[in-house]
PDB file of C-alpha atoms in Angstrom:
ATOM      1  CA  UNK O 283      -7.443 -14.492  -7.745  1.00 63.00           C
ATOM      2  CA  UNK O 284      -6.679 -13.068 -11.203  1.00 69.00           C
ATOM      3  CA  UNK O 285      -7.159 -14.948 -14.515  1.00 73.00           C
ATOM      4  CA  UNK O 286      -3.910 -16.476 -15.787  1.00 78.00           C
ATOM      5  CA  UNK O 287      -4.423 -15.873 -19.510  1.00 83.00           C
ATOM      6  CA  UNK O 288      -3.302 -12.237 -20.025  1.00 89.00           C
ATOM      7  CA  UNK O 289       0.397 -11.743 -20.774  1.00 92.00           C
ATOM      8  CA  UNK O 290       0.684  -9.168 -17.992  1.00 89.00           C
ATOM      9  CA  UNK O 291      -0.398 -11.739 -15.414  1.00 87.00           C
ATOM     10  CA  UNK O 292       1.895 -14.376 -16.907  1.00 88.00           C
ATOM     11  CA  UNK O 293       4.801 -11.928 -16.600  1.00 89.00           C
ATOM     12  CA  UNK O 294       3.848 -11.083 -13.050  1.00 85.00           C
ATOM     13  CA  UNK O 295       3.774 -14.751 -12.076  1.00 85.00           C
ATOM     14  CA  UNK O 296       7.102 -15.390 -13.833  1.00 87.00           C
ATOM     15  CA  UNK O 297       8.730 -12.464 -12.002  1.00 85.00           C
ATOM     16  CA  UNK O 298       7.400 -13.714  -8.678  1.00 83.00           C
ATOM     17  CA  UNK O 299       8.599 -17.264  -9.292  1.00 84.00           C
ATOM     18  CA  UNK O 300      12.070 -16.330 -10.566  1.00 84.00           C
ATOM     19  CA  UNK O 301      12.923 -13.276  -8.455  1.00 81.00           C
ATOM     20  CA  UNK O 302      10.737 -13.868  -5.407  1.00 82.00           C
ATOM     21  CA  UNK O 303       7.659 -12.171  -3.996  1.00 83.00           C
ATOM     22  CA  UNK O 304       9.686  -9.202  -2.779  1.00 88.00           C
ATOM     23  CA  UNK O 305      10.515  -8.168  -6.343  1.00 87.00           C
ATOM     24  CA  UNK O 306       6.875  -7.226  -6.941  1.00 88.00           C
ATOM     25  CA  UNK O 307       6.847  -4.694  -4.112  1.00 91.00           C
ATOM     26  CA  UNK O 308      10.372  -3.439  -3.347  1.00 94.00           C
ATOM     27  CA  UNK O 309      11.330  -1.095  -0.545  1.00 96.00           C
ATOM     28  CA  UNK O 310      12.093   2.385  -1.911  1.00 96.00           C
ATOM     29  CA  UNK O 311      14.491   4.686  -0.056  1.00 97.00           C
ATOM     30  CA  UNK O 312      14.686   8.335  -1.080  1.00 97.00           C
ATOM     31  CA  UNK O 313      17.502  10.598   0.097  1.00 97.00           C
ATOM     32  CA  UNK O 314      16.784  14.343   0.112  1.00 97.00           C
ATOM     33  CA  UNK O 315      20.202  16.042   0.154  1.00 96.00           C
ATOM     34  CA  UNK O 316      18.604  19.488   0.625  1.00 94.00           C
ATOM     35  CA  UNK O 317      20.026  21.314  -2.419  1.00 95.00           C
ATOM     36  CA  UNK O 318      20.560  20.703  -6.150  1.00 96.00           C
ATOM     37  CA  UNK O 319      23.747  18.769  -6.845  1.00 95.00           C
ATOM     38  CA  UNK O 320      24.196  17.755  -3.196  1.00 96.00           C
ATOM     39  CA  UNK O 321      23.115  14.133  -3.750  1.00 96.00           C
ATOM     40  CA  UNK O 322      26.437  13.398  -5.489  1.00 95.00           C
ATOM     41  CA  UNK O 323      28.605  15.236  -2.991  1.00 95.00           C
ATOM     42  CA  UNK O 324      31.225  12.995  -1.339  1.00 95.00           C
ATOM     43  CA  UNK O 325      29.590  13.128   2.091  1.00 96.00           C
ATOM     44  CA  UNK O 326      26.062  12.292   0.900  1.00 96.00           C
ATOM     45  CA  UNK O 327      27.060   9.768  -1.768  1.00 95.00           C
ATOM     46  CA  UNK O 328      29.421   8.084   0.688  1.00 96.00           C
ATOM     47  CA  UNK O 329      26.543   7.681   3.146  1.00 96.00           C
ATOM     48  CA  UNK O 330      24.340   6.290   0.352  1.00 97.00           C
ATOM     49  CA  UNK O 331      26.993   3.691  -0.461  1.00 96.00           C
ATOM     50  CA  UNK O 332      27.373   2.758   3.210  1.00 96.00           C
ATOM     51  CA  UNK O 333      23.610   2.319   3.444  1.00 96.00           C
ATOM     52  CA  UNK O 334      23.588   0.198   0.301  1.00 95.00           C
ATOM     53  CA  UNK O 335      26.398  -1.952   1.640  1.00 95.00           C
ATOM     54  CA  UNK O 336      24.594  -2.434   4.963  1.00 95.00           C
ATOM     55  CA  UNK O 337      21.339  -3.473   3.280  1.00 94.00           C
ATOM     56  CA  UNK O 338      23.228  -5.774   0.904  1.00 91.00           C
ATOM     57  CA  UNK O 339      24.544  -7.738   3.883  1.00 92.00           C
ATOM     58  CA  UNK O 340      21.174  -7.886   5.650  1.00 94.00           C
ATOM     59  CA  UNK O 341      19.895 -11.495   5.589  1.00 93.00           C
ATOM     60  CA  UNK O 342      16.409 -10.439   4.488  1.00 94.00           C
ATOM     61  CA  UNK O 343      17.597  -8.193   1.619  1.00 93.00           C
ATOM     62  CA  UNK O 344      17.760 -10.138  -1.650  1.00 91.00           C
ATOM     63  CA  UNK O 345      18.991  -7.340  -3.948  1.00 92.00           C
ATOM     64  CA  UNK O 346      20.032  -3.732  -3.295  1.00 94.00           C
ATOM     65  CA  UNK O 347      20.249  -1.335  -6.256  1.00 95.00           C
ATOM     66  CA  UNK O 348      21.713   2.201  -6.312  1.00 95.00           C
ATOM     67  CA  UNK O 349      23.679   4.399  -8.697  1.00 93.00           C
ATOM     68  CA  UNK O 350      24.799   7.871  -9.745  1.00 93.00           C
ATOM     69  CA  UNK O 351      22.565   8.211 -12.817  1.00 93.00           C
ATOM     70  CA  UNK O 352      18.796   8.171 -13.453  1.00 93.00           C
ATOM     71  CA  UNK O 353      16.633   6.540 -12.192  1.00 93.00           C
ATOM     72  CA  UNK O 354      18.762   6.501  -9.024  1.00 95.00           C
ATOM     73  CA  UNK O 355      19.545  10.242  -9.062  1.00 96.00           C
ATOM     74  CA  UNK O 356      17.095  12.852 -10.339  1.00 95.00           C
ATOM     75  CA  UNK O 357      17.931  15.510 -12.931  1.00 94.00           C
ATOM     76  CA  UNK O 358      18.633  18.167 -10.309  1.00 95.00           C
ATOM     77  CA  UNK O 359      20.906  15.777  -8.364  1.00 96.00           C
ATOM     78  CA  UNK O 360      19.165  16.734  -5.141  1.00 96.00           C
ATOM     79  CA  UNK O 361      17.513  13.353  -4.613  1.00 97.00           C
ATOM     80  CA  UNK O 362      19.061   9.900  -4.586  1.00 97.00           C
ATOM     81  CA  UNK O 363      17.182   6.613  -4.615  1.00 96.00           C
ATOM     82  CA  UNK O 364      17.919   3.096  -3.379  1.00 96.00           C
ATOM     83  CA  UNK O 365      15.799   0.042  -4.156  1.00 96.00           C
ATOM     84  CA  UNK O 366      15.864  -2.893  -1.747  1.00 96.00           C
ATOM     85  CA  UNK O 367      14.172  -6.147  -2.762  1.00 94.00           C
ATOM     86  CA  UNK O 368      13.263  -8.355   0.186  1.00 94.00           C
ATOM     87  CA  UNK O 369      13.210 -12.141   0.088  1.00 91.00           C
ATOM     88  CA  UNK O 370       9.588 -12.355   1.210  1.00 89.00           C
ATOM     89  CA  UNK O 371       6.302 -10.712   0.249  1.00 86.00           C
ATOM     90  CA  UNK O 372       5.698  -7.160   1.433  1.00 84.00           C
ATOM     91  CA  UNK O 373       3.270  -8.186   4.174  1.00 84.00           C
ATOM     92  CA  UNK O 374       5.458 -10.933   5.633  1.00 88.00           C
ATOM     93  CA  UNK O 375       6.794 -10.550   9.152  1.00 89.00           C
ATOM     94  CA  UNK O 376      10.396 -10.797   7.934  1.00 93.00           C
ATOM     95  CA  UNK O 377       9.851  -7.946   5.450  1.00 94.00           C
ATOM     96  CA  UNK O 378       8.243  -5.753   8.112  1.00 94.00           C
ATOM     97  CA  UNK O 379      11.229  -6.429  10.344  1.00 96.00           C
ATOM     98  CA  UNK O 380      13.549  -5.303   7.527  1.00 96.00           C
ATOM     99  CA  UNK O 381      11.646  -2.015   7.245  1.00 97.00           C
ATOM    100  CA  UNK O 382      12.046  -1.485  10.987  1.00 96.00           C
ATOM    101  CA  UNK O 383      15.776  -2.229  10.803  1.00 97.00           C
ATOM    102  CA  UNK O 384      16.197   0.231   7.960  1.00 97.00           C
ATOM    103  CA  UNK O 385      14.485   2.990   9.896  1.00 96.00           C
ATOM    104  CA  UNK O 386      15.954   2.250  13.314  1.00 96.00           C
ATOM    105  CA  UNK O 387      19.499   1.038  12.580  1.00 96.00           C
ATOM    106  CA  UNK O 388      20.673   0.942   8.985  1.00 97.00           C
ATOM    107  CA  UNK O 389      19.756   4.489   7.921  1.00 97.00           C
ATOM    108  CA  UNK O 390      21.146   6.114  11.129  1.00 96.00           C
ATOM    109  CA  UNK O 391      24.193   3.852  10.859  1.00 96.00           C
ATOM    110  CA  UNK O 392      24.999   5.203   7.390  1.00 96.00           C
ATOM    111  CA  UNK O 393      25.952   8.557   8.999  1.00 95.00           C
ATOM    112  CA  UNK O 394      24.272  10.984   6.615  1.00 96.00           C
ATOM    113  CA  UNK O 395      25.281  14.658   7.031  1.00 95.00           C
ATOM    114  CA  UNK O 396      23.105  16.910   9.152  1.00 94.00           C
ATOM    115  CA  UNK O 397      20.069  18.242   7.279  1.00 93.00           C
ATOM    116  CA  UNK O 398      19.801  15.249   4.931  1.00 96.00           C
ATOM    117  CA  UNK O 399      16.454  13.418   5.102  1.00 96.00           C
ATOM    118  CA  UNK O 400      16.062   9.737   4.276  1.00 97.00           C
ATOM    119  CA  UNK O 401      12.553   8.388   3.760  1.00 97.00           C
ATOM    120  CA  UNK O 402      11.775   4.659   3.689  1.00 97.00           C
ATOM    121  CA  UNK O 403       8.802   4.024   1.414  1.00 96.00           C
ATOM    122  CA  UNK O 404       7.308   1.530  -0.972  1.00 95.00           C
ATOM    123  CA  UNK O 405       4.583  -1.021  -0.291  1.00 93.00           C
ATOM    124  CA  UNK O 406       6.391  -2.767   2.608  1.00 95.00           C
ATOM    125  CA  UNK O 407       6.896   0.517   4.490  1.00 96.00           C
ATOM    126  CA  UNK O 408       3.340   1.552   3.709  1.00 95.00           C
ATOM    127  CA  UNK O 409       2.139  -1.734   5.193  1.00 93.00           C
ATOM    128  CA  UNK O 410       4.146  -1.166   8.371  1.00 95.00           C
ATOM    129  CA  UNK O 411       2.740   2.349   8.738  1.00 95.00           C
ATOM    130  CA  UNK O 412      -0.799   1.113   8.082  1.00 93.00           C
ATOM    131  CA  UNK O 413      -0.520  -1.532  10.801  1.00 92.00           C
ATOM    132  CA  UNK O 414       0.937   0.946  13.274  1.00 93.00           C
ATOM    133  CA  UNK O 415      -1.767   3.542  12.633  1.00 93.00           C
ATOM    134  CA  UNK O 416      -4.724   1.155  12.408  1.00 92.00           C
ATOM    135  CA  UNK O 417      -3.875  -1.075  15.346  1.00 93.00           C
ATOM    136  CA  UNK O 418      -2.677   1.835  17.437  1.00 93.00           C
ATOM    137  CA  UNK O 419      -6.245   3.191  17.375  1.00 92.00           C
ATOM    138  CA  UNK O 420      -8.079  -0.139  17.230  1.00 93.00           C
ATOM    139  CA  UNK O 421      -8.013  -0.946  20.992  1.00 93.00           C
ATOM    140  CA  UNK O 422      -9.436   2.486  21.801  1.00 94.00           C
ATOM    141  CA  UNK O 423     -12.093   2.042  19.133  1.00 92.00           C
ATOM    142  CA  UNK O 424     -13.074  -1.309  20.640  1.00 92.00           C
ATOM    143  CA  UNK O 425     -13.168   0.157  24.145  1.00 93.00           C
ATOM    144  CA  UNK O 426     -15.333   3.046  22.996  1.00 93.00           C
ATOM    145  CA  UNK O 427     -17.747   0.720  21.188  1.00 91.00           C
ATOM    146  CA  UNK O 428     -18.059  -1.524  24.251  1.00 92.00           C
ATOM    147  CA  UNK O 429     -18.656   1.384  26.622  1.00 93.00           C
ATOM    148  CA  UNK O 430     -21.222   3.079  24.393  1.00 91.00           C
ATOM    149  CA  UNK O 431     -23.012  -0.229  23.819  1.00 89.00           C
ATOM    150  CA  UNK O 432     -23.188  -0.884  27.549  1.00 90.00           C
ATOM    151  CA  UNK O 433     -24.693   2.539  28.264  1.00 89.00           C
ATOM    152  CA  UNK O 434     -27.300   2.244  25.510  1.00 87.00           C
ATOM    153  CA  UNK O 435     -28.303  -1.281  26.552  1.00 87.00           C
ATOM    154  CA  UNK O 436     -28.466  -0.260  30.215  1.00 87.00           C
ATOM    155  CA  UNK O 437     -31.250   2.114  29.285  1.00 84.00           C
ATOM    156  CA  UNK O 438     -32.887  -0.352  26.896  1.00 83.00           C
ATOM    157  CA  UNK O 439     -32.772  -3.462  29.122  1.00 85.00           C
ATOM    158  CA  UNK O 440     -33.181  -1.543  32.415  1.00 85.00           C
ATOM    159  CA  UNK O 441     -30.515  -3.671  34.061  1.00 86.00           C
ATOM    160  CA  UNK O 442     -26.914  -3.392  35.175  1.00 87.00           C
ATOM    161  CA  UNK O 443     -25.919  -7.004  34.462  1.00 88.00           C
ATOM    162  CA  UNK O 444     -27.662  -7.761  31.164  1.00 87.00           C
ATOM    163  CA  UNK O 445     -25.728  -5.100  29.186  1.00 88.00           C
ATOM    164  CA  UNK O 446     -22.466  -6.335  30.692  1.00 90.00           C
ATOM    165  CA  UNK O 447     -23.389  -9.889  29.763  1.00 88.00           C
ATOM    166  CA  UNK O 448     -24.234  -8.791  26.223  1.00 87.00           C
ATOM    167  CA  UNK O 449     -20.904  -7.024  25.779  1.00 89.00           C
ATOM    168  CA  UNK O 450     -18.913  -9.977  27.146  1.00 90.00           C
ATOM    169  CA  UNK O 451     -20.730 -12.500  24.945  1.00 88.00           C
ATOM    170  CA  UNK O 452     -20.149 -10.390  21.848  1.00 88.00           C
ATOM    171  CA  UNK O 453     -16.446 -10.118  22.663  1.00 89.00           C
ATOM    172  CA  UNK O 454     -16.395 -13.888  23.223  1.00 89.00           C
ATOM    173  CA  UNK O 455     -17.845 -14.498  19.768  1.00 89.00           C
ATOM    174  CA  UNK O 456     -15.351 -12.190  18.051  1.00 91.00           C
ATOM    175  CA  UNK O 457     -12.391 -13.666  19.946  1.00 92.00           C
ATOM    176  CA  UNK O 458     -13.475 -17.215  19.094  1.00 92.00           C
ATOM    177  CA  UNK O 459     -13.668 -16.333  15.399  1.00 92.00           C
ATOM    178  CA  UNK O 460     -10.194 -14.765  15.483  1.00 93.00           C
ATOM    179  CA  UNK O 461      -8.849 -18.028  16.897  1.00 92.00           C
ATOM    180  CA  UNK O 462     -10.697 -20.155  14.352  1.00 91.00           C
ATOM    181  CA  UNK O 463      -9.352 -18.055  11.477  1.00 91.00           C
ATOM    182  CA  UNK O 464      -5.805 -18.680  12.695  1.00 90.00           C
ATOM    183  CA  UNK O 465      -6.512 -22.408  12.930  1.00 89.00           C
ATOM    184  CA  UNK O 466      -8.080 -22.582   9.455  1.00 88.00           C
ATOM    185  CA  UNK O 467      -5.779 -20.325   7.445  1.00 86.00           C
ATOM    186  CA  UNK O 468      -2.449 -20.144   9.285  1.00 83.00           C
ATOM    187  CA  UNK O 469      -2.323 -23.680  10.637  1.00 81.00           C
ATOM    188  CA  UNK O 470      -4.494 -25.369   8.039  1.00 72.00           C
ATOM    189  CA  UNK O 471      -5.192 -24.195   4.485  1.00 63.00           C
ATOM    190  CA  UNK O 472      -2.017 -23.095   2.709  1.00 55.00           C
ATOM    191  CA  UNK O 473      -0.252 -21.664   5.767  1.00 63.00           C
ATOM    192  CA  UNK O 474      -1.549 -18.177   4.823  1.00 72.00           C
ATOM    193  CA  UNK O 475      -1.259 -15.005   6.885  1.00 81.00           C
ATOM    194  CA  UNK O 476      -4.456 -13.314   8.055  1.00 87.00           C
ATOM    195  CA  UNK O 477      -4.708 -10.068   6.102  1.00 89.00           C
ATOM    196  CA  UNK O 478      -4.361  -6.939   8.213  1.00 89.00           C
ATOM    197  CA  UNK O 479      -7.823  -5.499   7.534  1.00 91.00           C
ATOM    198  CA  UNK O 480      -9.669  -8.705   8.450  1.00 93.00           C
ATOM    199  CA  UNK O 481      -9.703  -8.369  12.294  1.00 93.00           C
ATOM    200  CA  UNK O 482     -10.896  -4.745  12.149  1.00 93.00           C
ATOM    201  CA  UNK O 483     -13.666  -5.372   9.627  1.00 92.00           C
ATOM    202  CA  UNK O 484     -14.739  -8.560  11.377  1.00 92.00           C
ATOM    203  CA  UNK O 485     -15.041  -6.804  14.718  1.00 92.00           C
ATOM    204  CA  UNK O 486     -17.133  -3.988  13.253  1.00 90.00           C
ATOM    205  CA  UNK O 487     -19.549  -6.279  11.414  1.00 89.00           C
ATOM    206  CA  UNK O 488     -19.708  -9.109  13.944  1.00 87.00           C
ATOM    207  CA  UNK O 489     -20.307  -6.797  16.871  1.00 85.00           C
ATOM    208  CA  UNK O 490     -23.298  -5.354  15.061  1.00 84.00           C
ATOM    209  CA  UNK O 491     -24.689  -8.758  14.087  1.00 82.00           C
ATOM    210  CA  UNK O 492     -24.212 -10.176  17.580  1.00 81.00           C
ATOM    211  CA  UNK O 493     -25.892  -7.158  19.137  1.00 82.00           C
ATOM    212  CA  UNK O 494     -28.877  -7.602  16.821  1.00 81.00           C
ATOM    213  CA  UNK O 495     -29.398 -11.124  18.135  1.00 79.00           C
ATOM    214  CA  UNK O 496     -28.872  -9.998  21.715  1.00 81.00           C
ATOM    215  CA  UNK O 497     -31.400  -7.164  21.594  1.00 85.00           C
ATOM    216  CA  UNK O 498     -33.948  -9.256  19.716  1.00 83.00           C
ATOM    217  CA  UNK O 499     -33.729 -12.124  22.190  1.00 84.00           C
ATOM    218  CA  UNK O 500     -33.395 -10.255  25.508  1.00 86.00           C
ATOM    219  CA  UNK O 501     -36.134  -7.753  24.637  1.00 87.00           C
ATOM    220  CA  UNK O 502     -38.654 -10.596  24.536  1.00 87.00           C
ATOM    221  CA  UNK O 503     -37.316 -11.848  27.865  1.00 88.00           C
ATOM    222  CA  UNK O 504     -37.655  -8.372  29.348  1.00 86.00           C
ATOM    223  CA  UNK O 505     -41.302  -8.213  28.281  1.00 87.00           C
ATOM    224  CA  UNK O 506     -42.008 -11.565  29.944  1.00 86.00           C
ATOM    225  CA  UNK O 507     -40.192 -10.505  33.118  1.00 87.00           C
ATOM    226  CA  UNK O 508     -42.183  -7.283  33.341  1.00 85.00           C
ATOM    227  CA  UNK O 509     -45.409  -9.281  33.006  1.00 87.00           C
ATOM    228  CA  UNK O 510     -44.768 -11.985  35.666  1.00 83.00           C
ATOM    229  CA  UNK O 511     -41.395 -11.396  37.382  1.00 86.00           C
ATOM    230  CA  UNK O 512     -40.497 -15.042  36.813  1.00 88.00           C
ATOM    231  CA  UNK O 513     -36.933 -15.398  35.481  1.00 87.00           C
ATOM    232  CA  UNK O 514     -37.340 -18.986  34.288  1.00 87.00           C
ATOM    233  CA  UNK O 515     -40.499 -18.170  32.377  1.00 87.00           C
ATOM    234  CA  UNK O 516     -38.901 -15.043  30.922  1.00 88.00           C
ATOM    235  CA  UNK O 517     -35.916 -16.964  29.549  1.00 87.00           C
ATOM    236  CA  UNK O 518     -38.121 -19.727  28.137  1.00 89.00           C
ATOM    237  CA  UNK O 519     -40.500 -17.189  26.603  1.00 86.00           C
ATOM    238  CA  UNK O 520     -37.670 -15.301  24.905  1.00 85.00           C
ATOM    239  CA  UNK O 521     -36.209 -18.473  23.416  1.00 84.00           C
ATOM    240  CA  UNK O 522     -39.603 -19.715  22.240  1.00 85.00           C
ATOM    241  CA  UNK O 523     -40.498 -16.401  20.606  1.00 83.00           C
ATOM    242  CA  UNK O 524     -37.183 -15.800  18.824  1.00 83.00           C
ATOM    243  CA  UNK O 525     -35.480 -19.187  18.388  1.00 79.00           C
ATOM    244  CA  UNK O 526     -36.843 -20.043  14.950  1.00 84.00           C
ATOM    245  CA  UNK O 527     -36.387 -16.538  13.577  1.00 85.00           C
ATOM    246  CA  UNK O 528     -32.805 -16.298  14.798  1.00 82.00           C
ATOM    247  CA  UNK O 529     -31.967 -19.732  13.392  1.00 84.00           C
ATOM    248  CA  UNK O 530     -33.533 -18.942   9.997  1.00 88.00           C
ATOM    249  CA  UNK O 531     -31.785 -15.558   9.778  1.00 86.00           C
ATOM    250  CA  UNK O 532     -28.462 -17.154  10.704  1.00 86.00           C
ATOM    251  CA  UNK O 533     -28.863 -19.846   8.049  1.00 89.00           C
ATOM    252  CA  UNK O 534     -29.518 -17.217   5.371  1.00 91.00           C
ATOM    253  CA  UNK O 535     -26.501 -15.161   6.390  1.00 88.00           C
ATOM    254  CA  UNK O 536     -24.185 -18.176   6.552  1.00 90.00           C
ATOM    255  CA  UNK O 537     -25.247 -19.179   3.048  1.00 90.00           C
ATOM    256  CA  UNK O 538     -24.653 -15.637   1.772  1.00 89.00           C
ATOM    257  CA  UNK O 539     -21.283 -15.200   3.468  1.00 89.00           C
ATOM    258  CA  UNK O 540     -20.016 -18.544   2.194  1.00 88.00           C
ATOM    259  CA  UNK O 541     -20.111 -17.015  -1.275  1.00 87.00           C
ATOM    260  CA  UNK O 542     -17.017 -15.031  -0.274  1.00 86.00           C
ATOM    261  CA  UNK O 543     -15.349 -18.173   1.035  1.00 82.00           C
ATOM    262  CA  UNK O 544     -15.848 -19.943  -2.294  1.00 81.00           C
ATOM    263  CA  UNK O 545     -13.903 -17.279  -4.208  1.00 79.00           C
ATOM    264  CA  UNK O 546     -10.215 -17.080  -5.108  1.00 79.00           C
ATOM    265  CA  UNK O 547      -9.285 -13.756  -3.485  1.00 82.00           C
ATOM    266  CA  UNK O 548      -7.593 -14.716  -0.218  1.00 83.00           C
ATOM    267  CA  UNK O 549      -8.726 -11.733   1.827  1.00 87.00           C
ATOM    268  CA  UNK O 550     -12.377 -12.176   0.836  1.00 89.00           C
ATOM    269  CA  UNK O 551     -12.135 -15.888   1.565  1.00 89.00           C
ATOM    270  CA  UNK O 552     -10.919 -15.129   5.084  1.00 91.00           C
ATOM    271  CA  UNK O 553     -13.667 -12.535   5.498  1.00 92.00           C
ATOM    272  CA  UNK O 554     -16.381 -14.937   4.343  1.00 92.00           C
ATOM    273  CA  UNK O 555     -15.179 -17.811   6.512  1.00 91.00           C
ATOM    274  CA  UNK O 556     -14.910 -15.510   9.529  1.00 92.00           C
ATOM    275  CA  UNK O 557     -18.423 -14.135   9.085  1.00 92.00           C
ATOM    276  CA  UNK O 558     -19.925 -17.579   8.490  1.00 92.00           C
ATOM    277  CA  UNK O 559     -18.268 -19.117  11.537  1.00 91.00           C
ATOM    278  CA  UNK O 560     -19.230 -16.155  13.696  1.00 90.00           C
ATOM    279  CA  UNK O 561     -22.906 -16.230  12.759  1.00 89.00           C
ATOM    280  CA  UNK O 562     -22.989 -19.995  13.206  1.00 89.00           C
ATOM    281  CA  UNK O 563     -21.389 -19.803  16.651  1.00 89.00           C
ATOM    282  CA  UNK O 564     -23.412 -16.833  17.782  1.00 85.00           C
ATOM    283  CA  UNK O 565     -26.809 -18.167  16.719  1.00 83.00           C
ATOM    284  CA  UNK O 566     -26.248 -21.632  18.162  1.00 83.00           C
ATOM    285  CA  UNK O 567     -23.799 -21.950  21.035  1.00 87.00           C
ATOM    286  CA  UNK O 568     -23.768 -18.363  22.334  1.00 85.00           C
ATOM    287  CA  UNK O 569     -27.417 -17.263  22.047  1.00 79.00           C
ATOM    288  CA  UNK O 570     -29.128 -20.627  22.452  1.00 81.00           C
ATOM    289  CA  UNK O 571     -26.875 -22.213  25.090  1.00 86.00           C
ATOM    290  CA  UNK O 572     -24.514 -19.781  26.854  1.00 87.00           C
ATOM    291  CA  UNK O 573     -26.885 -16.812  27.195  1.00 85.00           C
ATOM    292  CA  UNK O 574     -29.892 -18.739  28.606  1.00 86.00           C
ATOM    293  CA  UNK O 575     -27.613 -20.731  30.921  1.00 89.00           C
ATOM    294  CA  UNK O 576     -26.029 -17.572  32.306  1.00 88.00           C
ATOM    295  CA  UNK O 577     -29.416 -15.938  32.800  1.00 86.00           C
ATOM    296  CA  UNK O 578     -30.750 -19.039  34.561  1.00 87.00           C
ATOM    297  CA  UNK O 579     -27.795 -18.978  36.965  1.00 88.00           C
ATOM    298  CA  UNK O 580     -28.125 -15.255  37.732  1.00 84.00           C
ATOM    299  CA  UNK O 581     -31.884 -15.481  38.295  1.00 87.00           C
ATOM    300  CA  UNK O 582     -33.451 -12.263  39.588  1.00 88.00           C
ATOM    301  CA  UNK O 583     -30.070 -10.517  39.485  1.00 89.00           C
ATOM    302  CA  UNK O 584     -30.456 -10.305  35.691  1.00 85.00           C
ATOM    303  CA  UNK O 585     -32.978  -7.513  36.181  1.00 85.00           C
ATOM    304  CA  UNK O 586     -31.224  -5.627  38.966  1.00 85.00           C
ATOM    305  CA  UNK O 587     -31.072  -1.865  38.564  1.00 81.00           C
ATOM    306  CA  UNK O 588     -30.540   0.323  41.677  1.00 82.00           C
ATOM    307  CA  UNK O 589     -32.931   3.289  41.926  1.00 79.00           C
ATOM    308  CA  UNK O 590     -30.063   5.794  41.873  1.00 78.00           C
ATOM    309  CA  UNK O 591     -28.723   4.379  38.595  1.00 73.00           C
ATOM    310  CA  UNK O 592     -32.247   4.329  37.187  1.00 70.00           C
ATOM    311  CA  UNK O 593     -32.628   8.031  37.968  1.00 73.00           C
ATOM    312  CA  UNK O 594     -29.264   8.865  36.406  1.00 71.00           C
ATOM    313  CA  UNK O 595     -30.156   6.905  33.266  1.00 63.00           C
ATOM    314  CA  UNK O 596     -33.675   8.345  33.301  1.00 63.00           C
ATOM    315  CA  UNK O 597     -35.154   4.872  33.172  1.00 59.00           C
ATOM    316  CA  UNK O 598     -38.818   4.576  34.087  1.00 56.00           C
ATOM    317  CA  UNK O 599     -40.612   1.508  35.365  1.00 51.00           C
ATOM    318  CA  UNK O 600     -37.370  -0.314  36.278  1.00 49.00           C
ATOM    319  CA  UNK O 601     -37.179  -3.025  38.872  1.00 48.00           C
ATOM    320  CA  UNK O 602     -34.616  -2.725  41.620  1.00 42.00           C
ATOM    321  CA  UNK O 603     -35.269  -6.228  42.909  1.00 44.00           C
TER     322      UNK O 603
END
């Protein structure tokens, strides 16, 4: 996505083409021997050489660099440094696997003396740690958002089933967009990997957008149900009152989000395509077809709220029928 004219960019491209993508973001290993001068002791330096030899023979390691002088040993000779250049870009699955092998097998296999710390860093290791931290918390974040949304909508819609339906339809929209992104970018355009931040950001934004449509549409249906207690009329009334507005709003958002898709930055392109597809799906198939069909099938059960639950939720004027 950067302009090709500056010499710095030309050099970057040349390095990537001649030495591989891994040369731009090498894996950096730092050995803390614990005391000045200890990095060059026979026991520590021997372990460093064993580690370098092991990484050199790893199929994913393209180049391994180490030494006994700066920049591979600091002035105090307490710290030693190894640089491992992978064959693939820092976010590739093969590079992440190399980071895991270094941490789990190669560093322990080098038999460093007790008290010596070896840290695996650089952009590839940072990427592995980011994925582990972000996606370790992501399922709990999703679960919390779904639960909180259900409780809030239970009070707003005065129903047990409508909030559950809303949550499931929103999850359906997000899951469908995840699948479409894989089809478009990993199986279609350029065989690209979906960037790690995309699923998290898409969930956060799409869940909010989908919930906007849901509340806007079902609120009108709730008003019609309260007036006549006729499920068919309530569904038709909600669609008639909100259909044009939802369609117009979706068209505006799709046009705006496609501006990201027309750019050259891969992550923003994926973000724009994901948002555009999600809004298009949600405003057409999900809200105009799936939601009314499900409500027509459930009938009066859409508005079911037992009196005990109504009292717990402090809902007034609810219908238990």
